[in-house]
Each structure stands twice: as C-alpha cells, then as structure tokens.
Amino acid sequence: MAPMSREDALRTLAADLGFDDCRITRVDEAWSAGDGLRAFLEKGHHATMVWMAQTFARRQHPQAMWPDANSAVIVAWGCCRRANV
C-alpha cells in the first residue's frame, strides 16, 4: 500500500476532528480574496466589527502575516447542523 500523501493525511485528520471540509491552497501566488475583503470593507459590510478594517493590511494576503508561508489549510465546520440528517 502506498503511503498517504500529506494532503490526504490533513484531510483525514480534519475529518477525524469533526470538520466538514478541508481544503489546501497555495498562498505564494495572487490572492483575489484580498480584493474581495477590500470591497466588503469599502461597502461597510463589516458594520461594527471595526477590527476588520483596522487589521486589513495584514489580512489582505496570508503572506502579509506569514511571509514564509507557501500554502494554507482551511477547514470548515457547519455550525447549523441538524440532528438525524
């Protein structure tokens, strides 16, 4: 049997920990989410969450906070789960 890849091992661990999804993406390339965040803030959608605007510079791209990062692991957990689904 071939050894499990790092990506598969991370996905398995995330599932074992109860997460609904796990994705891995590169962060050493262009990051369009920063543009989306900027637009979100400019439209005032952050309401009273002032910290979002105050921390935009470091949140607009993962490498702004972690300069040596090459990839990111993103996990999702559905907080509105129904019993017996």
Coordinates of N, CA and C in Angstrom, one line a residue:
M1 N 0.8 -1.2 0.0 CA 0.0 0.0 0.0 C 0.9 1.2 0.0
A2 N 0.5 2.2 -0.9 CA 1.3 3.4 -1.0 C 1.1 4.3 0.2
P3 N 2.1 5.0 0.7 CA 1.9 5.9 1.8 C 0.9 7.0 1.5
M4 N 0.2 7.5 2.5 CA -0.8 8.6 2.3 C -0.1 9.9 2.0
S5 N -0.6 10.7 1.1 CA 0.0 12.0 0.8 C -0.2 12.9 2.0
R6 N 0.5 14.0 2.1 CA 0.3 14.9 3.2 C -1.1 15.6 3.1
E7 N -1.5 15.8 1.9 CA -2.8 16.4 1.7 C -3.9 15.5 2.2
D8 N -3.8 14.2 1.8 CA -4.8 13.2 2.3 C -4.7 13.0 3.8
A9 N -3.5 13.1 4.4 CA -3.4 12.9 5.8 C -4.1 14.1 6.5
L10 N -3.9 15.3 6.0 CA -4.5 16.5 6.6 C -6.0 16.4 6.5
R11 N -6.5 16.0 5.3 CA -8.0 15.9 5.2 C -8.6 14.8 6.1
T12 N -7.9 13.7 6.3 CA -8.3 12.6 7.2 C -8.3 13.2 8.6
L13 N -7.3 13.9 9.0 CA -7.2 14.4 10.4 C -8.3 15.4 10.6
A14 N -8.6 16.3 9.6 CA -9.7 17.3 9.8 C -11.0 16.5 9.9
A15 N -11.2 15.5 9.2 CA -12.5 14.7 9.3 C -12.6 14.0 10.7
D16 N -11.4 13.5 11.1 CA -11.4 12.8 12.4 C -11.7 13.8 13.5
L17 N -11.3 15.1 13.3 CA -11.5 16.1 14.3 C -13.0 16.7 14.3
G18 N -13.7 16.3 13.3 CA -15.1 16.7 13.2 C -15.4 17.8 12.2
F19 N -14.4 18.2 11.4 CA -14.6 19.2 10.4 C -15.4 18.7 9.2
D20 N -16.2 19.5 8.6 CA -17.0 19.1 7.5 C -16.2 19.1 6.1
D21 N -15.2 19.9 6.1 CA -14.5 20.0 4.8 C -13.1 20.5 5.1
C22 N -12.1 20.2 4.3 CA -10.8 20.6 4.4 C -10.2 20.9 3.1
R23 N -9.6 22.0 2.8 CA -9.0 22.4 1.6 C -7.6 22.9 1.8
I24 N -6.8 22.7 0.8 CA -5.4 23.2 0.9 C -5.2 24.0 -0.4
T25 N -4.6 25.2 -0.2 CA -4.4 26.1 -1.3 C -3.0 26.8 -1.2
R26 N -2.5 27.2 -2.3 CA -1.2 27.9 -2.3 C -1.5 29.3 -1.9
V27 N -0.5 29.9 -1.2 CA -0.6 31.3 -0.8 C 0.6 32.1 -1.3
D28 N 1.4 31.5 -2.2 CA 2.6 32.2 -2.7 C 2.3 32.7 -4.1
E29 N 1.0 32.8 -4.4 CA 0.6 33.4 -5.7 C -0.4 34.5 -5.4
A30 N -1.0 35.1 -6.5 CA -2.0 36.1 -6.4 C -3.1 35.6 -5.5
W31 N -3.7 36.5 -4.7 CA -4.8 36.2 -3.7 C -5.9 37.1 -3.9
S32 N -6.9 36.7 -4.7 CA -8.0 37.5 -5.1 C -9.0 37.8 -3.9
A33 N -8.9 37.0 -2.8 CA -9.7 37.2 -1.6 C -9.4 38.6 -1.0
G34 N -8.2 39.1 -1.1 CA -7.9 40.4 -0.6 C -8.7 41.5 -1.2
D35 N -8.9 41.4 -2.6 CA -9.7 42.4 -3.3 C -11.1 42.3 -2.8
G36 N -11.6 41.1 -2.6 CA -13.0 40.9 -2.1 C -13.2 41.5 -0.7
L37 N -12.2 41.3 0.2 CA -12.2 41.8 1.5 C -12.2 43.3 1.5
R38 N -11.4 43.9 0.6 CA -11.3 45.4 0.5 C -12.7 45.9 0.0
A39 N -13.3 45.3 -1.0 CA -14.7 45.7 -1.4 C -15.7 45.6 -0.3
F40 N -15.6 44.5 0.4 CA -16.5 44.2 1.6 C -16.4 45.4 2.6
L41 N -15.2 45.7 2.9 CA -15.0 46.8 3.9 C -15.4 48.2 3.4
E42 N -15.1 48.4 2.1 CA -15.4 49.7 1.5 C -17.0 49.9 1.5
K43 N -17.7 48.8 1.3 CA -19.2 48.9 1.3 C -19.7 49.0 2.7
G44 N -18.9 48.9 3.8 CA -19.3 49.0 5.1 C -20.0 47.7 5.6
H45 N -19.8 46.6 5.0 CA -20.5 45.4 5.4 C -20.0 44.8 6.7
H46 N -18.9 45.3 7.2 CA -18.4 44.8 8.4 C -19.1 45.5 9.6
A47 N -20.0 46.4 9.4 CA -20.8 47.0 10.4 C -20.0 47.5 11.6
T48 N -20.2 47.0 12.8 CA -19.5 47.4 14.0 C -18.2 46.7 14.3
M49 N -17.9 45.8 13.3 CA -16.6 45.0 13.5 C -15.4 45.8 13.0
V50 N -15.1 46.9 13.7 CA -14.1 47.8 13.4 C -12.7 47.1 13.2
W51 N -12.5 46.1 14.0 CA -11.2 45.4 13.9 C -10.9 44.8 12.5
M52 N -12.0 44.6 11.7 CA -11.8 44.1 10.4 C -11.0 45.1 9.5
A53 N -11.5 46.4 9.6 CA -10.8 47.4 8.8 C -9.5 47.7 9.4
Q54 N -9.4 47.7 10.7 CA -8.1 48.0 11.4 C -7.0 47.0 11.1
T55 N -7.4 45.8 10.8 CA -6.4 44.7 10.5 C -6.3 44.3 9.0
F56 N -6.9 45.1 8.2 CA -6.9 44.8 6.8 C -5.5 44.6 6.2
A57 N -4.6 45.4 6.5 CA -3.3 45.3 5.9 C -2.6 43.9 6.1
R58 N -2.8 43.4 7.2 CA -2.2 42.0 7.5 C -3.1 40.9 7.1
R59 N -4.4 41.2 6.8 CA -5.4 40.2 6.4 C -5.6 40.1 4.9
Q60 N -5.1 41.0 4.1 CA -5.4 41.1 2.7 C -4.7 40.0 1.9
H61 N -3.7 39.4 2.5 CA -2.9 38.3 1.9 C -2.3 37.5 3.0
P62 N -2.3 36.2 2.9 CA -1.7 35.4 4.0 C -0.2 35.7 4.2
Q63 N 0.5 36.0 3.2 CA 1.9 36.3 3.3 C 2.2 37.6 4.0
A64 N 1.2 38.5 4.1 CA 1.3 39.7 4.8 C 1.5 39.4 6.3
M65 N 0.9 38.3 6.8 CA 1.0 37.9 8.2 C 2.1 36.9 8.4
W66 N 2.2 36.0 7.4 CA 3.2 34.9 7.5 C 4.0 34.9 6.2
P67 N 5.1 35.7 6.1 CA 5.8 35.9 4.9 C 6.4 34.6 4.3
D68 N 6.7 33.6 5.1 CA 7.3 32.4 4.6 C 6.3 31.3 4.2
A69 N 5.0 31.6 4.3 CA 4.0 30.6 4.0 C 3.9 30.3 2.5
N70 N 3.8 29.1 2.2 CA 3.6 28.6 0.8 C 2.2 28.1 0.6
S71 N 1.5 27.6 1.6 CA 0.2 27.1 1.5 C -0.6 27.3 2.8
A72 N -1.9 27.1 2.6 CA -2.8 27.3 3.8 C -3.8 26.1 3.8
V73 N -4.1 25.7 5.0 CA -5.1 24.6 5.2 C -6.3 25.3 5.8
I74 N -7.4 25.2 5.1 CA -8.7 25.8 5.5 C -9.7 24.7 5.9
V75 N -10.2 24.8 7.1 CA -11.2 23.8 7.5 C -12.6 24.5 7.7
A76 N -13.6 23.7 7.5 CA -15.0 24.2 7.7 C -15.7 23.3 8.6
W77 N -16.6 24.0 9.4 CA -17.4 23.3 10.3 C -18.8 23.9 10.3
G78 N -19.8 23.2 9.9 CA -21.1 23.7 9.8 C -21.7 23.9 11.2
C79 N -22.0 25.1 11.6 CA -22.5 25.4 12.9 C -24.0 25.2 13.0
C80 N -24.7 25.0 11.9 CA -26.1 24.9 11.9 C -26.5 23.5 11.6
R81 N -25.9 22.6 12.2 CA -26.2 21.2 11.9 C -27.5 20.7 12.5
R82 N -28.2 19.9 11.8 CA -29.5 19.3 12.3 C -29.2 17.9 12.8
A83 N -29.8 17.5 13.8 CA -29.7 16.1 14.3 C -30.4 15.2 13.3
N84 N -29.9 14.0 13.2 CA -30.6 13.0 12.4 C -30.6 13.4 10.9
V85 N -29.6 14.0 10.4 CA -29.5 14.4 9.0 C -29.0 13.2 8.2

